[in-house]
PDB file of C-alpha atoms in Angstrom:
ATOM      1  CA  MET A   1      36.748  23.554  44.443  1.00 38.00           C
ATOM      2  CA  ILE A   2      35.108  26.050  46.777  1.00 41.00           C
ATOM      3  CA  GLU A   3      36.900  29.363  47.015  1.00 43.00           C
ATOM      4  CA  GLU A   4      37.183  31.254  50.251  1.00 41.00           C
ATOM      5  CA  ILE A   5      36.575  34.952  50.584  1.00 40.00           C
ATOM      6  CA  TRP A   6      37.700  36.930  53.585  1.00 40.00           C
ATOM      7  CA  ILE A   7      35.085  39.286  54.913  1.00 40.00           C
ATOM      8  CA  LEU A   8      36.148  42.362  56.770  1.00 35.00           C
ATOM      9  CA  MET A   9      33.782  42.907  59.642  1.00 35.00           C
ATOM     10  CA  THR A  10      33.312  46.448  58.388  1.00 34.00           C
ATOM     11  CA  HIS A  11      31.654  44.926  55.315  1.00 36.00           C
ATOM     12  CA  LEU A  12      34.067  45.395  52.413  1.00 38.00           C
ATOM     13  CA  PHE A  13      34.313  41.929  51.009  1.00 39.00           C
ATOM     14  CA  GLY A  14      37.170  40.672  48.850  1.00 39.00           C
ATOM     15  CA  LEU A  15      36.590  42.416  45.508  1.00 42.00           C
ATOM     16  CA  LYS A  16      39.033  41.731  42.689  1.00 43.00           C
ATOM     17  CA  GLN A  17      41.768  44.342  42.349  1.00 40.00           C
ATOM     18  CA  SER A  18      40.556  45.481  38.930  1.00 40.00           C
ATOM     19  CA  ARG A  19      37.025  45.957  40.257  1.00 44.00           C
ATOM     20  CA  VAL A  20      38.230  47.937  43.261  1.00 41.00           C
ATOM     21  CA  ALA A  21      40.235  50.143  40.912  1.00 43.00           C
ATOM     22  CA  CYS A  22      37.193  50.844  38.737  1.00 44.00           C
ATOM     23  CA  ILE A  23      34.959  51.628  41.702  1.00 46.00           C
ATOM     24  CA  SER A  24      37.633  53.850  43.268  1.00 46.00           C
ATOM     25  CA  LEU A  25      37.929  55.674  39.942  1.00 46.00           C
ATOM     26  CA  VAL A  26      34.185  56.264  39.816  1.00 46.00           C
ATOM     27  CA  LEU A  27      34.079  57.565  43.359  1.00 48.00           C
ATOM     28  CA  THR A  28      37.095  59.812  42.860  1.00 47.00           C
ATOM     29  CA  LEU A  29      35.649  61.442  39.759  1.00 48.00           C
ATOM     30  CA  LEU A  30      32.198  61.738  41.256  1.00 47.00           C
ATOM     31  CA  ALA A  31      33.768  63.539  44.190  1.00 48.00           C
ATOM     32  CA  MET A  32      35.356  65.946  41.689  1.00 46.00           C
ATOM     33  CA  VAL A  33      32.121  66.735  39.838  1.00 45.00           C
ATOM     34  CA  CYS A  34      29.907  66.582  42.929  1.00 45.00           C
ATOM     35  CA  PRO A  35      31.900  67.458  46.044  1.00 43.00           C
ATOM     36  CA  CYS A  36      30.093  66.448  49.202  1.00 44.00           C
ATOM     37  CA  SER A  37      30.677  67.422  52.772  1.00 43.00           C
ATOM     38  CA  PHE A  38      29.602  65.325  55.699  1.00 42.00           C
ATOM     39  CA  ALA A  39      26.401  67.242  56.314  1.00 47.00           C
ATOM     40  CA  GLU A  40      22.993  65.853  57.141  1.00 76.00           C
ATOM     41  CA  ASP A  41      22.388  65.297  53.422  1.00 76.00           C
ATOM     42  CA  CYS A  42      25.927  64.683  52.223  1.00 76.00           C
ATOM     43  CA  ASN A  43      24.947  63.126  48.884  1.00 72.00           C
ATOM     44  CA  ARG A  44      22.450  65.933  48.198  1.00 74.00           C
ATOM     45  CA  ASN A  45      19.593  63.661  47.204  1.00 77.00           C
ATOM     46  CA  GLY A  46      17.013  65.589  49.199  1.00 79.00           C
ATOM     47  CA  VAL A  47      16.825  63.006  51.989  1.00 84.00           C
ATOM     48  CA  GLU A  48      18.579  63.318  55.337  1.00 84.00           C
ATOM     49  CA  ASP A  49      21.371  60.784  55.720  1.00 82.00           C
ATOM     50  CA  GLU A  50      19.746  58.997  58.656  1.00 85.00           C
ATOM     51  CA  GLN A  51      16.510  58.461  56.713  1.00 85.00           C
ATOM     52  CA  ASP A  52      18.447  57.619  53.545  1.00 80.00           C
ATOM     53  CA  ILE A  53      20.356  54.831  55.287  1.00 83.00           C
ATOM     54  CA  ALA A  54      17.294  53.532  57.141  1.00 85.00           C
ATOM     55  CA  ALA A  55      15.393  53.231  53.848  1.00 84.00           C
ATOM     56  CA  GLU A  56      18.406  51.442  52.285  1.00 79.00           C
ATOM     57  CA  THR A  57      18.456  53.911  49.392  1.00 81.00           C
ATOM     58  CA  SER A  58      22.079  54.532  50.357  1.00 81.00           C
ATOM     59  CA  ALA A  59      24.482  51.972  51.777  1.00 81.00           C
ATOM     60  CA  ASP A  60      26.360  52.466  55.041  1.00 79.00           C
ATOM     61  CA  CYS A  61      28.665  49.461  55.098  1.00 73.00           C
ATOM     62  CA  ASP A  62      30.828  50.789  57.926  1.00 66.00           C
ATOM     63  CA  ARG A  63      27.786  51.926  59.957  1.00 73.00           C
ATOM     64  CA  ASP A  64      29.152  55.390  60.720  1.00 75.00           C
ATOM     65  CA  GLY A  65      25.916  57.164  59.803  1.00 80.00           C
ATOM     66  CA  VAL A  66      27.364  58.592  56.578  1.00 82.00           C
ATOM     67  CA  PRO A  67      26.307  57.184  53.166  1.00 83.00           C
ATOM     68  CA  ASP A  68      29.217  55.329  51.595  1.00 76.00           C
ATOM     69  CA  GLU A  69      29.087  57.345  48.357  1.00 74.00           C
ATOM     70  CA  CYS A  70      30.176  60.396  50.386  1.00 76.00           C
ATOM     71  CA  GLN A  71      33.417  58.720  51.397  1.00 68.00           C
ATOM     72  CA  LEU A  72      36.238  57.626  49.130  1.00 55.00           C
ATOM     73  CA  PHE A  73      37.529  55.164  51.726  1.00 52.00           C
ATOM     74  CA  PRO A  74      34.691  54.302  54.148  1.00 55.00           C
ATOM     75  CA  VAL A  75      36.367  51.196  55.565  1.00 54.00           C
ATOM     76  CA  ASP A  76      38.858  50.762  58.383  1.00 56.00           C
ATOM     77  CA  PHE A  77      41.167  47.968  57.203  1.00 53.00           C
ATOM     78  CA  SER A  78      42.474  47.314  60.714  1.00 56.00           C
ATOM     79  CA  SER A  79      39.252  45.452  61.477  1.00 58.00           C
ATOM     80  CA  ARG A  80      39.142  41.794  62.435  1.00 62.00           C
ATOM     81  CA  GLU A  81      38.680  39.317  59.601  1.00 67.00           C
ATOM     82  CA  LEU A  82      36.371  36.336  59.356  1.00 71.00           C
ATOM     83  CA  GLY A  83      36.665  33.588  56.755  1.00 76.00           C
ATOM     84  CA  VAL A  84      33.515  32.204  55.145  1.00 85.00           C
ATOM     85  CA  THR A  85      32.993  30.159  52.000  1.00 89.00           C
ATOM     86  CA  VAL A  86      30.930  30.884  48.901  1.00 92.00           C
ATOM     87  CA  SER A  87      30.395  29.060  45.634  1.00 92.00           C
ATOM     88  CA  ARG A  88      33.235  28.884  43.099  1.00 90.00           C
ATOM     89  CA  TYR A  89      34.704  31.874  41.265  1.00 90.00           C
ATOM     90  CA  PRO A  90      33.003  34.819  42.991  1.00 93.00           C
ATOM     91  CA  ARG A  91      32.672  37.778  40.634  1.00 93.00           C
ATOM     92  CA  ALA A  92      30.617  40.379  42.512  1.00 95.00           C
ATOM     93  CA  VAL A  93      29.409  41.137  46.023  1.00 95.00           C
ATOM     94  CA  THR A  94      26.919  43.389  47.773  1.00 96.00           C
ATOM     95  CA  CYS A  95      25.630  43.857  51.302  1.00 96.00           C
ATOM     96  CA  VAL A  96      21.869  44.128  51.719  1.00 97.00           C
ATOM     97  CA  ASP A  97      19.225  43.077  54.234  1.00 98.00           C
ATOM     98  CA  VAL A  98      17.603  40.069  52.532  1.00 98.00           C
ATOM     99  CA  ASP A  99      15.452  38.847  55.430  1.00 97.00           C
ATOM    100  CA  SER A 100      14.164  42.200  56.760  1.00 96.00           C
ATOM    101  CA  ASP A 101      15.678  41.801  60.220  1.00 95.00           C
ATOM    102  CA  GLY A 102      17.460  45.156  60.070  1.00 95.00           C
ATOM    103  CA  ILE A 103      20.915  43.563  59.746  1.00 95.00           C
ATOM    104  CA  LEU A 104      22.967  43.668  56.557  1.00 96.00           C
ATOM    105  CA  ASP A 105      23.591  40.302  54.938  1.00 97.00           C
ATOM    106  CA  ILE A 106      26.113  39.378  52.228  1.00 96.00           C
ATOM    107  CA  VAL A 107      25.366  38.221  48.696  1.00 97.00           C
ATOM    108  CA  THR A 108      27.896  37.104  46.082  1.00 96.00           C
ATOM    109  CA  ALA A 109      27.462  36.267  42.393  1.00 96.00           C
ATOM    110  CA  ASN A 110      29.705  33.367  41.441  1.00 94.00           C
ATOM    111  CA  LYS A 111      30.540  32.075  37.964  1.00 90.00           C
ATOM    112  CA  ASP A 112      30.800  28.528  39.427  1.00 83.00           C
ATOM    113  CA  GLY A 113      31.157  26.664  36.105  1.00 77.00           C
ATOM    114  CA  ASP A 114      30.524  26.616  32.345  1.00 77.00           C
ATOM    115  CA  THR A 115      26.861  25.607  32.518  1.00 80.00           C
ATOM    116  CA  ARG A 116      25.564  27.655  35.438  1.00 85.00           C
ATOM    117  CA  SER A 117      26.333  30.332  37.989  1.00 93.00           C
ATOM    118  CA  MET A 118      25.413  30.398  41.647  1.00 94.00           C
ATOM    119  CA  VAL A 119      24.319  33.176  43.977  1.00 97.00           C
ATOM    120  CA  THR A 120      25.494  32.720  47.555  1.00 97.00           C
ATOM    121  CA  VAL A 121      23.464  34.371  50.322  1.00 97.00           C
ATOM    122  CA  LEU A 122      25.116  34.715  53.724  1.00 97.00           C
ATOM    123  CA  LYS A 123      22.530  35.666  56.335  1.00 97.00           C
ATOM    124  CA  ASN A 124      23.979  37.665  59.203  1.00 95.00           C
ATOM    125  CA  ASP A 125      22.681  36.875  62.689  1.00 93.00           C
ATOM    126  CA  GLY A 126      24.261  40.059  64.062  1.00 90.00           C
ATOM    127  CA  SER A 127      27.066  38.362  65.974  1.00 86.00           C
ATOM    128  CA  GLY A 128      29.402  37.680  63.065  1.00 81.00           C
ATOM    129  CA  ILE A 129      27.860  34.299  62.264  1.00 90.00           C
ATOM    130  CA  PHE A 130      26.629  33.842  58.684  1.00 94.00           C
ATOM    131  CA  GLU A 131      24.225  31.162  57.470  1.00 95.00           C
ATOM    132  CA  ARG A 132      24.970  30.176  53.888  1.00 96.00           C
ATOM    133  CA  ALA A 133      22.472  29.297  51.159  1.00 96.00           C
ATOM    134  CA  ASP A 134      23.160  28.889  47.417  1.00 96.00           C
ATOM    135  CA  PHE A 135      20.699  29.603  44.602  1.00 96.00           C
ATOM    136  CA  GLU A 136      21.106  28.688  40.942  1.00 94.00           C
ATOM    137  CA  ASP A 137      21.649  31.476  38.424  1.00 94.00           C
ATOM    138  CA  ALA A 138      22.213  31.650  34.656  1.00 92.00           C
ATOM    139  CA  VAL A 139      25.682  31.202  33.153  1.00 91.00           C
ATOM    140  CA  ARG A 140      28.564  33.694  33.397  1.00 91.00           C
ATOM    141  CA  ALA A 141      27.400  35.903  36.265  1.00 93.00           C
ATOM    142  CA  SER A 142      29.644  38.958  36.470  1.00 93.00           C
ATOM    143  CA  ASP A 143      27.775  41.670  38.385  1.00 96.00           C
ATOM    144  CA  LEU A 144      25.181  41.952  41.132  1.00 97.00           C
ATOM    145  CA  ASP A 145      22.791  44.477  42.665  1.00 98.00           C
ATOM    146  CA  ALA A 146      19.794  44.353  44.990  1.00 98.00           C
ATOM    147  CA  ALA A 147      16.501  46.261  45.119  1.00 98.00           C
ATOM    148  CA  ASP A 148      12.795  45.708  45.713  1.00 97.00           C
ATOM    149  CA  PHE A 149      11.696  45.189  42.111  1.00 98.00           C
ATOM    150  CA  ASP A 150       8.152  43.969  42.784  1.00 96.00           C
ATOM    151  CA  GLY A 151       7.191  46.343  45.594  1.00 95.00           C
ATOM    152  CA  ASP A 152       6.554  43.683  48.232  1.00 96.00           C
ATOM    153  CA  GLY A 153       8.989  45.196  50.731  1.00 96.00           C
ATOM    154  CA  ALA A 154      11.700  42.545  50.295  1.00 97.00           C
ATOM    155  CA  ASN A 155      14.983  43.090  48.455  1.00 98.00           C
ATOM    156  CA  ASP A 156      15.286  41.051  45.275  1.00 98.00           C
ATOM    157  CA  LEU A 157      18.533  40.348  43.408  1.00 98.00           C
ATOM    158  CA  LEU A 158      19.725  41.345  39.937  1.00 98.00           C
ATOM    159  CA  THR A 159      22.648  39.694  38.153  1.00 97.00           C
ATOM    160  CA  ALA A 160      24.293  40.421  34.799  1.00 96.00           C
ATOM    161  CA  ASN A 161      25.046  37.186  32.971  1.00 94.00           C
ATOM    162  CA  TYR A 162      26.530  38.163  29.569  1.00 90.00           C
ATOM    163  CA  TYR A 163      23.536  36.803  27.600  1.00 93.00           C
ATOM    164  CA  THR A 164      20.780  37.706  30.089  1.00 96.00           C
ATOM    165  CA  LEU A 165      19.830  39.767  33.082  1.00 97.00           C
ATOM    166  CA  GLU A 166      18.528  37.576  35.883  1.00 97.00           C
ATOM    167  CA  LEU A 167      16.012  38.612  38.532  1.00 98.00           C
ATOM    168  CA  LEU A 168      15.971  36.419  41.626  1.00 98.00           C
ATOM    169  CA  TRP A 169      12.760  37.022  43.539  1.00 98.00           C
ATOM    170  CA  ASN A 170      12.885  37.174  47.334  1.00 98.00           C
ATOM    171  CA  ASP A 171      10.108  35.187  49.024  1.00 97.00           C
ATOM    172  CA  GLY A 172      10.379  37.519  52.024  1.00 96.00           C
ATOM    173  CA  THR A 173      12.629  35.264  54.093  1.00 96.00           C
ATOM    174  CA  GLY A 174      15.834  35.714  52.105  1.00 97.00           C
ATOM    175  CA  SER A 175      15.259  32.693  49.870  1.00 97.00           C
ATOM    176  CA  PHE A 176      15.569  33.128  46.087  1.00 97.00           C
ATOM    177  CA  GLU A 177      14.294  29.949  44.453  1.00 96.00           C
ATOM    178  CA  GLU A 178      12.190  31.791  41.847  1.00 97.00           C
ATOM    179  CA  ARG A 179      14.111  33.352  38.963  1.00 96.00           C
ATOM    180  CA  GLU A 180      13.220  35.244  35.789  1.00 96.00           C
ATOM    181  CA  SER A 181      15.385  36.062  32.758  1.00 96.00           C
ATOM    182  CA  ILE A 182      15.498  39.193  30.606  1.00 96.00           C
ATOM    183  CA  ALA A 183      17.112  38.658  27.205  1.00 94.00           C
ATOM    184  CA  VAL A 184      19.887  41.166  26.425  1.00 94.00           C
ATOM    185  CA  GLU A 185      22.586  41.737  23.821  1.00 89.00           C
ATOM    186  CA  ARG A 186      25.559  39.432  24.093  1.00 90.00           C
ATOM    187  CA  GLY A 187      28.305  41.103  26.108  1.00 89.00           C
ATOM    188  CA  THR A 188      26.215  42.440  29.010  1.00 93.00           C
ATOM    189  CA  ARG A 189      28.557  42.287  31.981  1.00 93.00           C
ATOM    190  CA  TYR A 190      27.401  44.980  34.421  1.00 96.00           C
ATOM    191  CA  ALA A 191      24.044  46.123  35.787  1.00 97.00           C
ATOM    192  CA  ALA A 192      22.624  48.372  38.495  1.00 98.00           C
ATOM    193  CA  ALA A 193      19.217  49.223  39.931  1.00 98.00           C
ATOM    194  CA  GLY A 194      17.513  52.477  40.873  1.00 98.00           C
ATOM    195  CA  ASP A 195      14.151  54.235  40.670  1.00 98.00           C
ATOM    196  CA  PHE A 196      14.658  56.446  37.606  1.00 98.00           C
ATOM    197  CA  ASN A 197      11.128  57.826  37.201  1.00 96.00           C
ATOM    198  CA  GLY A 198      10.113  58.245  40.841  1.00 95.00           C
ATOM    199  CA  ASP A 199       7.252  55.748  40.816  1.00 95.00           C
ATOM    200  CA  GLY A 200       8.589  53.784  43.787  1.00 94.00           C
ATOM    201  CA  LEU A 201       9.682  50.772  41.714  1.00 96.00           C
ATOM    202  CA  ALA A 202      13.303  49.904  41.003  1.00 98.00           C
ATOM    203  CA  ASP A 203      14.366  50.134  37.366  1.00 98.00           C
ATOM    204  CA  ILE A 204      17.444  48.588  35.718  1.00 98.00           C
ATOM    205  CA  VAL A 205      20.429  49.820  33.728  1.00 98.00           C
ATOM    206  CA  SER A 206      22.975  47.511  32.110  1.00 97.00           C
ATOM    207  CA  THR A 207      26.086  48.078  30.006  1.00 95.00           C
ATOM    208  CA  ASN A 208      27.270  46.169  26.978  1.00 87.00           C
ATOM    209  CA  ASP A 209      30.984  46.272  26.217  1.00 84.00           C
ATOM    210  CA  ARG A 210      30.500  45.108  22.617  1.00 87.00           C
ATOM    211  CA  SER A 211      28.046  47.818  21.511  1.00 87.00           C
ATOM    212  CA  ASN A 212      29.247  50.698  23.747  1.00 91.00           C
ATOM    213  CA  ARG A 213      25.775  51.367  25.054  1.00 93.00           C
ATOM    214  CA  ALA A 214      23.843  51.498  28.295  1.00 95.00           C
ATOM    215  CA  TRP A 215      20.371  49.976  28.310  1.00 96.00           C
ATOM    216  CA  VAL A 216      17.600  51.280  30.583  1.00 98.00           C
ATOM    217  CA  TYR A 217      14.644  49.063  31.561  1.00 98.00           C
ATOM    218  CA  ILE A 218      11.760  50.903  33.236  1.00 98.00           C
ATOM    219  CA  ASN A 219       9.792  48.833  35.743  1.00 97.00           C
ATOM    220  CA  ALA A 220       6.185  48.490  34.558  1.00 96.00           C
ATOM    221  CA  GLY A 221       4.984  46.749  37.735  1.00 94.00           C
ATOM    222  CA  GLU A 222       3.802  43.195  38.313  1.00 93.00           C
ATOM    223  CA  ARG A 223       7.321  41.899  37.692  1.00 96.00           C
ATOM    224  CA  SER A 224       7.491  43.238  34.144  1.00 95.00           C
ATOM    225  CA  PHE A 225       9.706  45.805  32.413  1.00 97.00           C
ATOM    226  CA  SER A 226       9.327  48.054  29.393  1.00 95.00           C
ATOM    227  CA  GLU A 227      11.315  47.521  26.214  1.00 96.00           C
ATOM    228  CA  PRO A 228      14.844  48.787  26.869  1.00 96.00           C
ATOM    229  CA  VAL A 229      16.079  52.158  25.637  1.00 96.00           C
ATOM    230  CA  ALA A 230      19.722  52.367  24.543  1.00 95.00           C
ATOM    231  CA  TYR A 231      22.012  55.319  25.265  1.00 96.00           C
ATOM    232  CA  GLY A 232      25.481  55.768  23.808  1.00 94.00           C
ATOM    233  CA  VAL A 233      28.404  55.844  26.225  1.00 95.00           C
ATOM    234  CA  GLY A 234      32.185  55.625  25.842  1.00 94.00           C
ATOM    235  CA  SER A 235      34.204  52.760  24.449  1.00 94.00           C
ATOM    236  CA  VAL A 236      34.049  49.421  26.295  1.00 94.00           C
ATOM    237  CA  PRO A 237      31.804  50.431  29.222  1.00 93.00           C
ATOM    238  CA  SER A 238      32.420  48.339  32.294  1.00 86.00           C
ATOM    239  CA  VAL A 239      31.245  49.412  35.739  1.00 92.00           C
ATOM    240  CA  VAL A 240      27.874  51.181  35.857  1.00 96.00           C
ATOM    241  CA  ARG A 241      26.559  52.982  38.922  1.00 96.00           C
ATOM    242  CA  VAL A 242      23.431  54.965  39.776  1.00 97.00           C
ATOM    243  CA  VAL A 243      23.778  58.224  41.732  1.00 95.00           C
ATOM    244  CA  ASP A 244      22.162  61.675  41.890  1.00 96.00           C
ATOM    245  CA  ILE A 245      25.030  63.665  40.360  1.00 91.00           C
ATOM    246  CA  GLU A 246      23.138  66.946  40.006  1.00 88.00           C
ATOM    247  CA  GLY A 247      21.481  66.955  43.414  1.00 92.00           C
ATOM    248  CA  ASP A 248      18.034  67.403  41.874  1.00 93.00           C
ATOM    249  CA  GLY A 249      16.529  64.289  43.436  1.00 94.00           C
ATOM    250  CA  ASP A 250      16.710  62.229  40.225  1.00 95.00           C
ATOM    251  CA  LEU A 251      19.082  59.298  39.842  1.00 97.00           C
ATOM    252  CA  ASP A 252      21.639  59.678  37.059  1.00 98.00           C
ATOM    253  CA  ILE A 253      23.755  56.936  35.473  1.00 98.00           C
ATOM    254  CA  CYS A 254      27.559  56.797  35.417  1.00 97.00           C
ATOM    255  CA  THR A 255      29.618  54.362  33.354  1.00 96.00           C
ATOM    256  CA  VAL A 256      33.362  53.761  33.442  1.00 95.00           C
ATOM    257  CA  ASN A 257      34.575  53.306  29.868  1.00 95.00           C
ATOM    258  CA  VAL A 258      37.897  51.501  29.916  1.00 93.00           C
ATOM    259  CA  GLY A 259      38.370  51.621  26.135  1.00 93.00           C
ATOM    260  CA  SER A 260      38.213  55.421  25.904  1.00 93.00           C
ATOM    261  CA  GLY A 261      39.514  56.266  29.375  1.00 94.00           C
ATOM    262  CA  THR A 262      36.385  58.232  30.202  1.00 96.00           C
ATOM    263  CA  ILE A 263      33.367  58.333  32.470  1.00 96.00           C
ATOM    264  CA  THR A 264      29.978  58.970  30.883  1.00 96.00           C
ATOM    265  CA  ILE A 265      27.307  60.673  32.992  1.00 97.00           C
ATOM    266  CA  LEU A 266      23.779  60.125  31.653  1.00 97.00           C
ATOM    267  CA  GLN A 267      21.608  62.881  33.118  1.00 97.00           C
ATOM    268  CA  ASN A 268      18.072  61.983  34.191  1.00 97.00           C
ATOM    269  CA  ASP A 269      15.360  64.303  32.842  1.00 95.00           C
ATOM    270  CA  GLY A 270      13.177  63.487  35.846  1.00 93.00           C
ATOM    271  CA  ASP A 271      10.951  61.032  34.003  1.00 94.00           C
ATOM    272  CA  GLY A 272      13.477  58.255  33.519  1.00 96.00           C
ATOM    273  CA  GLY A 273      14.878  59.551  30.221  1.00 96.00           C
ATOM    274  CA  PHE A 274      18.593  60.135  29.715  1.00 96.00           C
ATOM    275  CA  GLY A 275      18.910  62.201  26.536  1.00 90.00           C
ATOM    276  CA  SER A 276      21.607  64.498  27.928  1.00 91.00           C
ATOM    277  CA  SER A 277      25.066  63.294  28.839  1.00 92.00           C
ATOM    278  CA  ARG A 278      28.477  64.510  29.946  1.00 93.00           C
ATOM    279  CA  THR A 279      31.902  62.977  29.501  1.00 92.00           C
ATOM    280  CA  VAL A 280      34.724  63.169  32.022  1.00 93.00           C
ATOM    281  CA  VAL A 281      38.180  62.350  30.678  1.00 92.00           C
ATOM    282  CA  THR A 282      40.160  60.371  33.224  1.00 85.00           C
ATOM    283  CA  GLY A 283      43.521  60.481  31.505  1.00 68.00           C
ATOM    284  CA  LEU A 284      44.032  56.791  32.247  1.00 60.00           C
TER     285      LEU A 284
END
């Protein structure tokens, strides 16, 4: 049975309550350790906000010209709603321009069933009309991110699927028929993308809630990745996000650890290594 998600026209799209709570927790604590004001470079990544948003290195889901990571609540919930359908059991959502028309589209990762998952792409024509297309994914999809992993100028998709990471390659038109798997430890539920070593290619970090580690995969080019490097984090890591905590221009890694009630900040050494870390106790 197809489930329906309700999409706020300001682009916050029907996340589960537990997921919203985790993301809100991350943002709240990041605001504490890295307070940002709404200046021209509010997230202090060395790039002016306007350029940052135009390059899609920071999201601006409410289109107010301020990167979303600078705002705890960037969405006006009084906005009009529009109902659209996706495949069954949606687990994660992101907004990204998949067809390079300058308009944000919607992508959801959906568990769908016991033998497969589906990725639903909703192409936005700019008037509130979305064209739906579904693409097959591996089983048990639980998280989703988007980045240009092969350097062709088109945003590809990354999903975490418990047993694998899946890369869905964009053919340039927003179609994702070609897919590649990366074998991971059982229990990999969350993943995120970012350029950790500054070579212009998106790298990958994933978390495993059975081993209490974050795994970093450096992009080697030509659709290949180096052997992963594991970094210890708190107990039962769940949400993982990539952000420049220190304002030094290098992307750091943050994990929410629900078992220990902490946030782990893995600090980037500038070359894509994360030997130093900090722990923030949430008290939750």
